Structure formats: C-alpha cells, structure tokens
Amino acid sequence: MKINRHLILAFALLLIACNSFAQKLGKYNAIYSGIPWFDNNGKVVSAHGANMVKDHGKFYLFGEAHSDTSNAFAGFNCYSSDNLYNWKFERIALPVQDSGKLGPGRVGERPKVLRCPKTGEYIMLMHTDNLAYKDPCVGYATAKSITGPYKFQGPLLFNGEPVRKWDMGTFNDSDGTGYLIIHSGLLFKLADDYKSITEKVVDNKWRGHESPAIFKKGGIYFWLASDLTSWERNDNFYYTATTLKGPWIARGNFAPKGTLTWNSQTTFVMPITGANDTTIMFMGDRWSYPHQASSATYVWQPIIVNGSTASISQYMEGWQINTSAAVVRIIDARNKGINRVNKTGIQYKGNWQHTLSDTVLISRSDQKGDSFSVQYNGTQIGFYGQAGPDGGYARVILFDNKGKAMLHAMIDTYSKYPVTGLRFLSPVLPKGLYTLTVSVLGEHGSWSDKQRSDYGSKGNFVSLEKITVKD
Ligand code: GAL
C-alpha cells in the first residue's frame, strides 16, 4: 500500500516534469513545409525517404536517420504524433547492423512499414546498397510492435531471387493486399505474410521514374514518380489507372511546372481519413546533401484529386488538418497574428548588402561568420528569405532571456531557382524575451549523382527578407 502511494507520487511528479519539459520546448500549430521541425527532445526530426502508418489512432513516421557528413546508413528512425504537427521520437526502429547489407559503410534508404493484416506483424521494406549505389537490393525487416525494434531479415525474394533495384515504395490496397513499387514502373504483389513476392503485376518500363508512390481515390489508382536527378529537385509526374495492372495513363505534372514539385521529391502519399472526408497528403523530401540530418526538410501538402486529376496547384507554407474530420485549413505565418519587426530592431554583424527590390528590403551576405540578431518579446519567431542557386547554409540559434541556447538549427537556402519563403519558424514558446541569431556558415550543399554529374549550389549566400514575431 505504502509502496503504491510512493509509486503514484513518483509517477505524478514524473508526469509534471515531462509536461513542463515539453512545454518549454514548445509546439507547432500546423504542418509547415521546408523548415526544420523539432521533436519532443528539441532535436531536428530526421526521417527522410519516409512513410507513415496510422496505428491505433496514432500516426507513426519512419524515415532515414542520416548524418551530416556522409550518406552511410545511420539507421531508420521512428516518430509518433497525434496531430501531424508535433513529433515524438520513439526510437531508432532499425539500427546500423554489425555487418551485412545494412552494416557500417552501407546505404539504407526509403524505409516503408506496412502492417500485415494476415499476421498482425509489422513489415519494413527498404532499399539497401553500397556507397557507390552499385549493389542495390530490396530488403525487409520484421517487428511485433509498430515502433520496433525491427529485425533485419535480408533480401525480399521473388522466385527465390533478390530484387536488385533501388528506389522503392509500398502500397496497401483496400483489400489488404500489399505491393512493392519500384522505380521505372515495376509493381510486385507481396505474399500474404508480406515477406516475399508472389507476382510481377506490371512492368511499365518507364525511364528513371524514381521515388515511386501509389495512392487510390474514388476507385482510381495514382502513381507518382520523380525524374532521375539524384537529390536535385525536378518536376515529378503521375499516371492513373483503374486497375493496378494498368494501362497506366500519363497525366503530366501534379505541381506547377518549374516549381520542381515545390522544391521536393516524392516519398509517400498518406490518406488521412476522417469522418467527413479523406485528405490525400503528399509527402516529399527537400534534400540537402551533405547536411541531410540537420538541413533536409519536408514538403507535405494536400493533393487535390478530381476524377483522374491530381494537383498541388497552390503551395501552402503552413496548414492545419483536423485529423478526425480530415478537414484542411491554411495557416499563413505572414499574416496570422504575426507582426513585422521594425528593421531597426535587427542587429547586423559583418558585410550585409541591403537592396531594395519592389519595396522589399533584402539583406544578403555570403561571408562566413556574418550574422543578424533580433531580440523580441513574444511566443514565436520566424524569418523569410530568398533561396536561390547561390544559397548556402545558415546556423540559427534561439536564446532565452538568460542567454541559454534553446534551439539550434542549420538551414539550407539553396534552390535551383530563386524563391522567397519561410526559412525558419520556432515552435510556440511561453511568452517571453528571446533572441534569434542567424549566421552565415560559408558552406553550401553540393553533390554528384550515381552517374557522377554535379549538382547543388554555387555560393554561400544567406538572405533575410523579413522577420515575423507572434505576441
Ligand atoms: C535519388 C533517390 C534517393 C537517393 C539519391 C542518391 O535519385 O531518389 O533516394 O538514392 O538518388 O543520389
């Protein structure tokens, strides 16, 4: 009895401690694309090439863990959320193995988890490879509970042979059948236990067509894919069919041409089914090599489906979704209760060039160590700036009134075309006095693809267009 009371007291104290900890770190009130997200521990969410599973009313996000230095497999992370805005780090669902296909110095990409309706087991499929991408293979891992740990089982076999392919995705049809989707338009049906392949459903023999994803709405199947440009963004496209065997009809791009899929590459499509509707959520990666862990971000947008047409014609910087009703509401971080801070309140250090363009003052610098800071009294701060072909990395630090760094982020301002947008938004914090400092790192993202073509930025510029603070 005594022990029980003590236990209850200790548990209550722990809950209070956890709550105040979480409160200090703050929360987001919407899905914001293209900015770092902070998990419940204040760390940047690292889950790229992701997929999402809804299980017992909760959303689980699985993705590549990544490091900031190389592309070697760093494990697959698992996060959970009730509202899709705030993510709790659950665990490394599949860690780097001691040896073998997902051992040290190997590549592991695009983890996709499915719950097998027949066995109740959780099956994770993934692309395994060597660092030169010359040993591609689809592997699988299994777990009894959704968060894992997943046990790597080796290659997924079809007629006793491994599938020696790279970009892959999965699709669960409404009848419970599981499918493996492969680049170039290949689709395989999984066995009842999802641990092998029983049938090649279709081989479209498309050229490239990486990062494949399939979803179904109104009896129509939609197949999304990217072009073959490594981590560089391109205008992704889609096909539709009334059966998975096809014929698959080319429908063009689903985001406006030239936006390069709003600067992202498809990874998964998640239907959010509520009482009133189903919102189809596109999930894309805005890669940032070599700093994928810190600076790659997420582009999640509702896809509007009308018959056989799928489109993301408007980019929503921030949007809310009521997950039980699946109803979407746009949040504009610029206009909603956030005031512009007077330019004189910004302290510039170093060699910033201030240019007036169309009544907007743009401040830019590419000098390592140059910075701007703003002290504010409020609950949330964000800043807008240009991203462009000469965009580089910036370090963002948010200090509390005692000068303690509360949040760190490294943001990438590279884009193949110039575009202004939200570069950073803090979570909502308790009202108080804070200082935001943004400094130029003097570095930029660049990389070579599987064919050794070069991509990425040509400069180290960081730019500021405006700062927004919420009271
Ligand atoms: C992309 C692919 C990514 C990754 C990258 C490496 O085309 O979609 O998953 O493999 O190439 O260059």
Short mmCIF file of C-alpha atoms and ligand atoms in Angstrom, two decimals:
data_model
loop_
_atom_site.label_atom_id
_atom_site.label_comp_id
_atom_site.label_asym_id
_atom_site.label_seq_id
_atom_site.Cartn_x
_atom_site.Cartn_y
_atom_site.Cartn_z
CA MET A 1 0.00 0.00 0.00
CA LYS A 2 2.77 2.38 1.08
CA ILE A 3 4.86 1.45 -1.96
CA ASN A 4 1.89 2.02 -4.21
CA ARG A 5 1.35 5.53 -2.85
CA HIS A 6 5.02 6.32 -3.33
CA LEU A 7 4.91 4.93 -6.81
CA ILE A 8 1.86 7.01 -7.68
CA LEU A 9 3.51 10.15 -6.28
CA ALA A 10 6.73 9.47 -8.21
CA PHE A 11 4.73 8.86 -11.39
CA ALA A 12 2.75 12.10 -10.91
CA LEU A 13 5.99 14.06 -10.37
CA LEU A 14 7.47 12.47 -13.47
CA LEU A 15 4.40 13.45 -15.50
CA ILE A 16 4.62 17.06 -14.27
CA ALA A 17 8.35 17.13 -15.09
CA CYS A 18 7.76 15.71 -18.57
CA ASN A 19 4.94 18.17 -19.19
CA SER A 20 6.92 21.26 -18.24
CA PHE A 21 9.86 19.96 -20.27
CA ALA A 22 7.61 19.57 -23.30
CA GLN A 23 6.06 22.98 -22.69
CA LYS A 24 9.46 24.64 -22.61
CA LEU A 25 10.30 23.16 -25.97
CA GLY A 26 7.07 24.41 -27.45
CA LYS A 27 4.77 23.09 -30.09
CA TYR A 28 3.79 23.76 -33.66
CA ASN A 29 0.21 24.57 -34.57
CA ALA A 30 0.33 23.45 -38.20
CA ILE A 31 2.29 21.49 -40.79
CA TYR A 32 4.99 23.82 -42.11
CA SER A 33 6.92 22.71 -45.19
CA GLY A 34 10.56 23.48 -45.88
CA ILE A 35 11.69 24.35 -42.35
CA PRO A 36 13.34 22.21 -39.66
CA TRP A 37 10.89 20.55 -37.27
CA PHE A 38 11.87 19.96 -33.66
CA ASP A 39 10.86 16.74 -31.93
CA ASN A 40 9.87 16.36 -28.24
CA ASN A 41 13.58 16.39 -27.30
CA GLY A 42 14.29 19.63 -29.19
CA LYS A 43 16.18 17.73 -31.91
CA VAL A 44 15.54 18.19 -35.61
CA VAL A 45 13.25 15.46 -36.97
CA SER A 46 15.32 13.21 -39.25
CA ALA A 47 13.04 10.87 -41.18
CA HIS A 48 13.63 11.18 -44.92
CA GLY A 49 12.55 8.86 -47.70
CA ALA A 50 9.71 8.40 -45.21
CA ASN A 51 6.42 6.65 -44.93
CA MET A 52 3.60 6.94 -42.45
CA VAL A 53 1.32 4.39 -40.82
CA LYS A 54 -1.78 5.07 -38.74
CA ASP A 55 -1.98 2.51 -35.96
CA HIS A 56 -4.44 2.52 -33.04
CA GLY A 57 -5.33 6.16 -33.75
CA LYS A 58 -1.74 7.43 -33.80
CA PHE A 59 0.46 8.41 -36.73
CA TYR A 60 3.89 6.81 -37.00
CA LEU A 61 6.58 8.28 -39.22
CA PHE A 62 9.51 6.13 -40.40
CA GLY A 63 12.47 7.51 -42.28
CA GLU A 64 16.20 7.62 -42.90
CA ALA A 65 18.13 8.80 -39.82
CA HIS A 66 21.12 10.33 -41.72
CA SER A 67 24.29 12.05 -40.56
CA ASP A 68 25.67 15.43 -41.60
CA THR A 69 28.84 14.07 -43.11
CA SER A 70 28.23 11.11 -45.38
CA ASN A 71 25.47 9.11 -46.95
CA ALA A 72 26.28 5.95 -44.99
CA PHE A 73 23.29 4.22 -43.41
CA ALA A 74 22.66 5.71 -39.96
CA GLY A 75 19.54 3.70 -39.08
CA PHE A 76 15.83 4.23 -39.65
CA ASN A 77 14.04 6.49 -37.17
CA CYS A 78 10.51 6.17 -35.87
CA TYR A 79 8.46 9.12 -34.57
CA SER A 80 4.83 9.30 -33.46
CA SER A 81 2.21 12.05 -33.44
CA ASP A 82 -1.47 12.58 -32.73
CA ASN A 83 -1.91 15.68 -34.88
CA LEU A 84 0.82 15.50 -37.60
CA TYR A 85 2.35 18.79 -36.31
CA ASN A 86 4.42 17.65 -33.33
CA TRP A 87 6.56 14.53 -33.44
CA LYS A 88 7.77 12.40 -30.57
CA PHE A 89 10.98 10.47 -31.15
CA GLU A 90 10.13 6.83 -30.45
CA ARG A 91 13.40 5.10 -31.26
CA ILE A 92 15.81 4.04 -33.96
CA ALA A 93 13.48 1.40 -35.33
CA LEU A 94 16.25 -0.34 -37.26
CA PRO A 95 19.84 0.46 -36.25
CA VAL A 96 23.03 0.03 -38.27
CA GLN A 97 23.73 -3.73 -38.27
CA ASP A 98 27.06 -5.22 -37.21
CA SER A 99 27.69 -6.38 -40.77
CA GLY A 100 25.87 -7.29 -43.97
CA LYS A 101 23.57 -5.34 -46.26
CA LEU A 102 22.79 -2.67 -43.64
CA GLY A 103 26.14 -2.82 -41.85
CA PRO A 104 28.65 0.03 -41.44
CA GLY A 105 29.50 1.98 -44.60
CA ARG A 106 26.41 0.79 -46.48
CA VAL A 107 23.38 2.66 -47.84
CA GLY A 108 19.87 2.18 -46.44
CA GLU A 109 17.06 4.24 -47.92
CA ARG A 110 13.31 4.74 -48.17
CA PRO A 111 12.06 2.51 -45.29
CA LYS A 112 8.40 1.65 -45.74
CA VAL A 113 6.41 -0.01 -42.97
CA LEU A 114 3.23 -1.99 -43.51
CA ARG A 115 1.06 -3.80 -41.01
CA CYS A 116 0.33 -7.23 -42.41
CA PRO A 117 -3.40 -7.81 -41.91
CA LYS A 118 -3.00 -11.62 -42.07
CA THR A 119 -0.30 -12.00 -39.37
CA GLY A 120 -0.56 -8.71 -37.47
CA GLU A 121 3.22 -8.34 -37.87
CA TYR A 122 4.88 -5.10 -38.94
CA ILE A 123 7.00 -5.45 -42.07
CA MET A 124 9.53 -2.84 -43.11
CA LEU A 125 10.81 -2.87 -46.70
CA MET A 126 13.82 -0.79 -47.73
CA HIS A 127 16.50 -0.18 -50.35
CA THR A 128 19.95 -1.48 -49.35
CA ASP A 129 23.09 -0.67 -51.33
CA ASN A 130 26.79 0.09 -51.18
CA LEU A 131 28.00 3.69 -51.06
CA ALA A 132 28.60 3.73 -54.82
CA TYR A 133 25.00 2.54 -55.40
CA LYS A 134 26.35 -0.48 -57.30
CA ASP A 135 24.82 -3.20 -55.08
CA PRO A 136 21.11 -2.34 -54.97
CA CYS A 137 18.68 -4.74 -53.33
CA VAL A 138 15.27 -4.57 -51.64
CA GLY A 139 15.46 -5.94 -48.10
CA TYR A 140 12.93 -6.44 -45.33
CA ALA A 141 12.75 -6.40 -41.55
CA THR A 142 10.03 -7.50 -39.14
CA ALA A 143 8.70 -6.44 -35.74
CA LYS A 144 5.93 -7.44 -33.38
CA SER A 145 5.17 -3.86 -32.34
CA ILE A 146 4.99 -0.85 -34.64
CA THR A 147 7.88 1.09 -33.13
CA GLY A 148 10.15 -1.95 -33.35
CA PRO A 149 12.95 -2.73 -32.89
CA TYR A 150 12.79 -4.27 -36.36
CA LYS A 151 14.86 -7.35 -37.10
CA PHE A 152 16.57 -7.23 -40.46
CA GLN A 153 15.80 -10.44 -42.34
CA GLY A 154 17.75 -9.96 -45.60
CA PRO A 155 16.59 -9.64 -49.21
CA LEU A 156 12.93 -9.85 -50.15
CA LEU A 157 12.73 -12.73 -52.61
CA PHE A 158 10.79 -13.23 -55.85
CA ASN A 159 11.06 -16.76 -57.26
CA GLY A 160 13.92 -17.29 -54.81
CA GLU A 161 15.87 -14.29 -56.20
CA PRO A 162 16.54 -10.87 -54.60
CA VAL A 163 15.08 -7.76 -56.26
CA ARG A 164 18.20 -5.90 -57.37
CA LYS A 165 16.59 -2.44 -57.66
CA TRP A 166 16.86 0.85 -55.78
CA ASP A 167 14.11 3.47 -55.31
CA MET A 168 11.07 1.72 -53.91
CA GLY A 169 7.77 2.35 -52.19
CA THR A 170 4.83 0.36 -50.87
CA PHE A 171 1.11 0.41 -51.30
CA ASN A 172 -1.61 -1.26 -49.22
CA ASP A 173 -4.76 -1.81 -51.24
CA SER A 174 -8.18 -1.65 -49.56
CA ASP A 175 -8.48 -5.47 -49.80
CA GLY A 176 -5.40 -5.86 -47.58
CA THR A 177 -3.00 -6.83 -50.38
CA GLY A 178 0.46 -5.34 -50.05
CA TYR A 179 2.53 -4.15 -53.03
CA LEU A 180 6.14 -3.21 -53.63
CA ILE A 181 6.59 -0.35 -56.10
CA ILE A 182 9.92 0.01 -57.90
CA HIS A 183 11.50 2.78 -59.99
CA SER A 184 10.96 2.56 -63.78
CA GLY A 185 7.35 1.45 -63.35
CA LEU A 186 7.63 -2.01 -61.82
CA LEU A 187 4.99 -3.26 -59.41
CA PHE A 188 5.10 -6.51 -57.38
CA LYS A 189 2.43 -8.19 -55.27
CA LEU A 190 3.53 -9.33 -51.81
CA ALA A 191 2.74 -12.76 -50.34
CA ASP A 192 0.02 -12.94 -47.67
CA ASP A 193 2.66 -12.56 -44.92
CA TYR A 194 4.36 -9.66 -46.83
CA LYS A 195 7.73 -11.45 -46.54
CA SER A 196 8.21 -12.38 -50.19
CA ILE A 197 6.85 -11.53 -53.64
CA THR A 198 4.35 -13.72 -55.44
CA GLU A 199 3.70 -11.83 -58.67
CA LYS A 200 5.05 -9.18 -61.00
CA VAL A 201 1.86 -7.15 -61.51
CA VAL A 202 3.14 -4.75 -64.14
CA ASP A 203 6.39 -3.65 -65.75
CA ASN A 204 5.83 -0.28 -67.37
CA LYS A 205 9.48 0.06 -68.42
CA TRP A 206 9.48 3.79 -67.82
CA ARG A 207 12.85 5.53 -67.94
CA GLY A 208 14.02 6.66 -64.48
CA HIS A 209 10.82 7.33 -62.59
CA GLU A 210 12.38 7.19 -59.13
CA SER A 211 10.78 7.71 -55.69
CA PRO A 212 7.58 5.84 -56.63
CA ALA A 213 4.37 6.17 -54.59
CA ILE A 214 0.83 4.94 -55.25
CA PHE A 215 -2.45 6.03 -53.72
CA LYS A 216 -6.08 5.37 -54.55
CA LYS A 217 -9.00 7.76 -54.50
CA GLY A 218 -12.51 7.29 -55.90
CA GLY A 219 -11.62 3.92 -57.48
CA ILE A 220 -8.66 5.40 -59.38
CA TYR A 221 -5.03 4.50 -58.72
CA PHE A 222 -2.45 7.30 -58.92
CA TRP A 223 1.25 6.53 -59.40
CA LEU A 224 3.66 9.37 -58.58
CA ALA A 225 7.34 9.39 -59.52
CA SER A 226 10.30 11.71 -59.88
CA ASP A 227 12.74 12.16 -62.70
CA LEU A 228 16.27 10.86 -62.32
CA THR A 229 18.25 13.79 -60.89
CA SER A 230 19.62 12.40 -57.62
CA TRP A 231 18.87 14.78 -54.70
CA GLU A 232 18.23 17.67 -57.09
CA ARG A 233 14.56 18.51 -57.36
CA ASN A 234 12.63 18.03 -60.61
CA ASP A 235 9.02 18.30 -61.78
CA ASN A 236 7.56 14.99 -60.56
CA PHE A 237 4.74 13.44 -62.58
CA TYR A 238 1.90 10.96 -62.28
CA TYR A 239 -0.06 8.26 -64.05
CA THR A 240 -3.53 6.92 -63.39
CA ALA A 241 -5.21 3.54 -63.90
CA THR A 242 -8.42 1.82 -62.90
CA THR A 243 -6.61 -1.44 -62.05
CA LEU A 244 -3.04 -1.88 -60.81
CA LYS A 245 -2.21 -3.89 -63.94
CA GLY A 246 -2.89 -0.77 -65.96
CA PRO A 247 -2.89 0.53 -68.59
CA TRP A 248 -1.25 3.44 -66.76
CA ILE A 249 -2.05 6.74 -68.46
CA ALA A 250 0.49 9.59 -68.27
CA ARG A 251 -1.11 12.70 -66.74
CA GLY A 252 1.84 15.10 -66.58
CA ASN A 253 3.00 17.01 -63.51
CA PHE A 254 0.94 17.31 -60.34
CA ALA A 255 2.64 20.54 -59.19
CA PRO A 256 3.05 23.59 -61.47
CA LYS A 257 5.87 23.08 -63.99
CA GLY A 258 9.05 24.85 -62.99
CA THR A 259 8.39 24.71 -59.24
CA LEU A 260 10.29 21.40 -59.22
CA THR A 261 7.43 19.84 -57.22
CA TRP A 262 7.59 22.85 -54.90
CA ASN A 263 11.26 22.01 -54.43
CA SER A 264 10.82 18.41 -53.32
CA GLN A 265 10.94 14.76 -54.35
CA THR A 266 8.05 12.37 -53.69
CA THR A 267 8.47 9.79 -50.96
CA PHE A 268 4.97 8.71 -49.92
CA VAL A 269 1.30 9.62 -50.08
CA MET A 270 -0.72 9.33 -46.89
CA PRO A 271 -4.52 9.31 -46.98
CA ILE A 272 -5.86 10.95 -43.81
CA THR A 273 -9.34 9.53 -43.41
CA GLY A 274 -11.70 11.46 -41.18
CA ALA A 275 -15.42 11.38 -40.52
CA ASN A 276 -16.19 13.88 -43.28
CA ASP A 277 -13.58 13.29 -45.93
CA THR A 278 -10.22 11.84 -46.84
CA THR A 279 -7.36 14.27 -47.32
CA ILE A 280 -4.62 12.91 -49.53
CA MET A 281 -1.32 14.16 -48.15
CA PHE A 282 1.72 14.31 -50.41
CA MET A 283 4.98 13.72 -48.56
CA GLY A 284 8.16 14.93 -50.24
CA ASP A 285 11.82 15.45 -49.33
CA ARG A 286 13.75 18.66 -49.82
CA TRP A 287 17.18 17.06 -49.70
CA SER A 288 20.30 18.87 -48.52
CA TYR A 289 23.48 16.95 -49.17
CA PRO A 290 25.83 16.69 -47.26
CA HIS A 291 23.91 18.02 -44.22
CA GLN A 292 20.89 15.77 -44.66
CA ALA A 293 20.43 15.17 -40.91
CA SER A 294 20.17 18.85 -39.98
CA SER A 295 19.07 20.63 -43.12
CA ALA A 296 16.95 18.37 -45.33
CA THR A 297 13.31 19.32 -44.75
CA TYR A 298 9.84 18.04 -45.54
CA VAL A 299 7.30 19.23 -48.06
CA TRP A 300 3.90 17.90 -47.05
CA GLN A 301 0.94 19.25 -48.99
CA PRO A 302 -2.66 18.20 -49.58
CA ILE A 303 -3.19 16.78 -53.08
CA ILE A 304 -6.46 17.86 -54.63
CA VAL A 305 -7.99 14.94 -56.51
CA ASN A 306 -10.71 15.46 -59.06
CA GLY A 307 -11.58 12.32 -61.03
CA SER A 308 -8.30 11.34 -62.68
CA THR A 309 -6.60 14.65 -61.94
CA ALA A 310 -4.25 15.12 -59.00
CA SER A 311 -2.76 18.50 -58.26
CA ILE A 312 -0.94 20.59 -55.73
CA SER A 313 -1.56 23.85 -57.57
CA GLN A 314 -1.02 26.05 -54.52
CA TYR A 315 1.88 25.76 -52.10
CA MET A 316 0.71 26.05 -48.52
CA GLU A 317 3.50 27.24 -46.31
CA GLY A 318 1.52 26.18 -43.27
CA TRP A 319 -1.74 24.27 -42.99
CA GLN A 320 -3.80 22.67 -40.32
CA ILE A 321 -5.69 19.44 -40.56
CA ASN A 322 -8.34 18.23 -38.19
CA THR A 323 -7.32 14.57 -38.30
CA SER A 324 -10.66 13.24 -37.09
CA ALA A 325 -12.58 15.13 -39.79
CA ALA A 326 -9.72 15.30 -42.36
CA VAL A 327 -10.58 18.95 -42.95
CA VAL A 328 -7.78 21.28 -44.06
CA ARG A 329 -7.24 24.96 -43.14
CA ILE A 330 -4.48 27.20 -44.48
CA ILE A 331 -2.30 28.99 -41.94
CA ASP A 332 -0.38 31.99 -43.17
CA ALA A 333 2.64 32.56 -40.98
CA ARG A 334 3.00 36.06 -42.52
CA ASN A 335 -0.44 37.45 -41.73
CA LYS A 336 -1.91 35.48 -38.87
CA GLY A 337 -1.25 37.37 -35.67
CA ILE A 338 2.41 37.85 -36.51
CA ASN A 339 3.71 41.39 -36.73
CA ARG A 340 6.64 42.61 -38.68
CA VAL A 341 9.55 43.64 -36.51
CA ASN A 342 10.87 47.09 -37.29
CA LYS A 343 14.02 46.80 -39.39
CA THR A 344 15.88 48.98 -36.89
CA GLY A 345 15.42 46.22 -34.32
CA ILE A 346 17.71 43.94 -36.31
CA GLN A 347 21.41 43.95 -35.48
CA TYR A 348 23.64 43.12 -38.43
CA LYS A 349 27.24 41.99 -37.94
CA GLY A 350 29.61 41.96 -40.90
CA ASN A 351 29.17 42.79 -44.53
CA TRP A 352 25.46 42.55 -45.34
CA GLN A 353 24.26 44.08 -48.61
CA HIS A 354 20.83 45.70 -48.25
CA THR A 355 18.95 46.01 -51.56
CA LEU A 356 15.51 47.41 -52.13
CA SER A 357 13.67 45.25 -54.63
CA ASP A 358 9.98 46.02 -55.33
CA THR A 359 9.64 47.86 -52.00
CA VAL A 360 11.02 44.83 -50.18
CA LEU A 361 14.35 45.18 -48.44
CA ILE A 362 16.54 42.12 -48.95
CA SER A 363 19.69 41.75 -46.88
CA ARG A 364 22.30 39.25 -48.08
CA SER A 365 25.74 38.05 -47.10
CA ASP A 366 27.97 35.14 -48.09
CA GLN A 367 30.74 35.90 -45.58
CA LYS A 368 31.36 33.18 -43.03
CA GLY A 369 30.56 34.47 -39.53
CA ASP A 370 28.36 37.39 -40.64
CA SER A 371 25.14 37.38 -38.67
CA PHE A 372 21.93 39.17 -37.82
CA SER A 373 20.15 39.07 -34.47
CA VAL A 374 16.81 40.20 -33.20
CA GLN A 375 15.58 40.42 -29.65
CA TYR A 376 11.83 40.06 -29.28
CA ASN A 377 9.11 39.65 -26.74
CA GLY A 378 6.64 37.04 -27.86
CA THR A 379 5.80 33.38 -28.31
CA GLN A 380 7.04 32.56 -31.79
CA ILE A 381 9.50 33.90 -34.32
CA GLY A 382 10.13 33.13 -37.95
CA PHE A 383 12.04 34.61 -40.80
CA TYR A 384 11.66 34.81 -44.54
CA GLY A 385 14.46 34.93 -47.02
CA GLN A 386 15.40 34.05 -50.55
CA ALA A 387 16.64 30.65 -51.58
CA GLY A 388 18.50 30.50 -54.86
CA PRO A 389 21.21 28.88 -56.98
CA ASP A 390 23.88 30.59 -54.82
CA GLY A 391 22.19 29.89 -51.48
CA GLY A 392 24.24 28.46 -48.63
CA TYR A 393 23.83 27.16 -45.11
CA ALA A 394 22.95 29.29 -42.09
CA ARG A 395 23.12 28.49 -38.39
CA VAL A 396 20.03 29.55 -36.43
CA ILE A 397 20.13 29.78 -32.64
CA LEU A 398 17.31 30.84 -30.36
CA PHE A 399 18.41 32.12 -26.94
CA ASP A 400 16.23 32.65 -23.89
CA ASN A 401 16.50 35.80 -21.75
CA LYS A 402 19.35 34.26 -19.74
CA GLY A 403 21.37 33.75 -22.90
CA LYS A 404 20.83 29.99 -22.88
CA ALA A 405 20.59 28.46 -26.36
CA MET A 406 17.18 26.79 -26.54
CA LEU A 407 17.17 25.62 -30.14
CA HIS A 408 19.79 25.10 -32.81
CA ALA A 409 19.15 24.56 -36.48
CA MET A 410 21.19 24.55 -39.65
CA ILE A 411 19.16 25.67 -42.62
CA ASP A 412 19.86 25.31 -46.32
CA THR A 413 18.90 28.21 -48.59
CA TYR A 414 19.74 26.52 -51.89
CA SER A 415 17.11 26.31 -54.62
CA LYS A 416 17.71 25.79 -58.33
CA TYR A 417 15.51 28.83 -58.99
CA PRO A 418 15.17 31.99 -56.84
CA VAL A 419 12.25 31.81 -54.46
CA THR A 420 11.30 33.70 -51.31
CA GLY A 421 9.81 31.80 -48.42
CA LEU A 422 9.73 30.86 -44.78
CA ARG A 423 13.21 29.65 -43.79
CA PHE A 424 12.72 29.13 -40.08
CA LEU A 425 9.84 29.15 -37.63
CA SER A 426 10.27 28.44 -33.96
CA PRO A 427 7.75 26.31 -32.09
CA VAL A 428 5.28 28.29 -29.95
CA LEU A 429 7.11 29.01 -26.69
CA PRO A 430 5.95 30.53 -23.39
CA LYS A 431 5.69 34.31 -23.83
CA GLY A 432 9.00 35.92 -23.00
CA LEU A 433 12.09 37.73 -24.13
CA TYR A 434 14.19 35.80 -26.64
CA THR A 435 16.96 36.49 -29.13
CA LEU A 436 17.21 34.90 -32.55
CA THR A 437 20.63 34.84 -34.19
CA VAL A 438 21.24 33.71 -37.75
CA SER A 439 24.80 33.39 -39.01
CA VAL A 440 26.32 32.64 -42.38
CA LEU A 441 28.18 29.32 -42.35
CA GLY A 442 30.23 29.90 -45.51
CA GLU A 443 29.23 26.50 -46.87
CA HIS A 444 26.76 25.18 -49.40
CA GLY A 445 25.18 21.91 -50.43
CA SER A 446 26.63 20.13 -53.47
CA TRP A 447 26.96 16.53 -54.58
CA SER A 448 27.41 14.12 -57.51
CA ASP A 449 24.83 11.55 -58.54
CA LYS A 450 25.13 7.87 -59.44
CA GLN A 451 26.44 8.90 -62.91
CA ARG A 452 28.87 11.43 -61.39
CA SER A 453 27.00 14.51 -62.65
CA ASP A 454 27.42 17.51 -60.33
CA TYR A 455 24.55 19.26 -58.61
CA GLY A 456 23.94 21.87 -55.96
CA SER A 457 24.66 25.44 -55.03
CA LYS A 458 27.35 27.74 -56.41
CA GLY A 459 27.53 30.15 -53.46
CA ASN A 460 27.19 30.63 -49.73
CA PHE A 461 24.59 33.42 -49.59
CA VAL A 462 22.11 33.72 -46.75
CA SER A 463 19.33 36.26 -47.15
CA LEU A 464 16.75 37.93 -44.95
CA GLU A 465 13.54 39.44 -46.23
CA LYS A 466 11.53 39.82 -43.05
CA ILE A 467 11.17 38.65 -39.51
CA THR A 468 7.79 37.83 -38.06
CA VAL A 469 7.01 37.62 -34.38
CA LYS A 470 3.84 36.38 -32.74
CA ASP A 471 2.92 38.16 -29.49
C1 GAL B 1 17.80 9.74 -55.74
C2 GAL B 1 16.96 8.78 -54.95
C3 GAL B 1 17.35 8.92 -53.48
C4 GAL B 1 18.86 8.66 -53.35
C5 GAL B 1 19.61 9.60 -54.26
C6 GAL B 1 21.11 9.35 -54.22
O1 GAL B 1 17.50 9.67 -57.09
O2 GAL B 1 15.61 9.05 -55.13
O3 GAL B 1 16.60 8.02 -52.71
O4 GAL B 1 19.13 7.34 -53.72
O5 GAL B 1 19.17 9.46 -55.59
O6 GAL B 1 21.79 10.04 -55.24
#
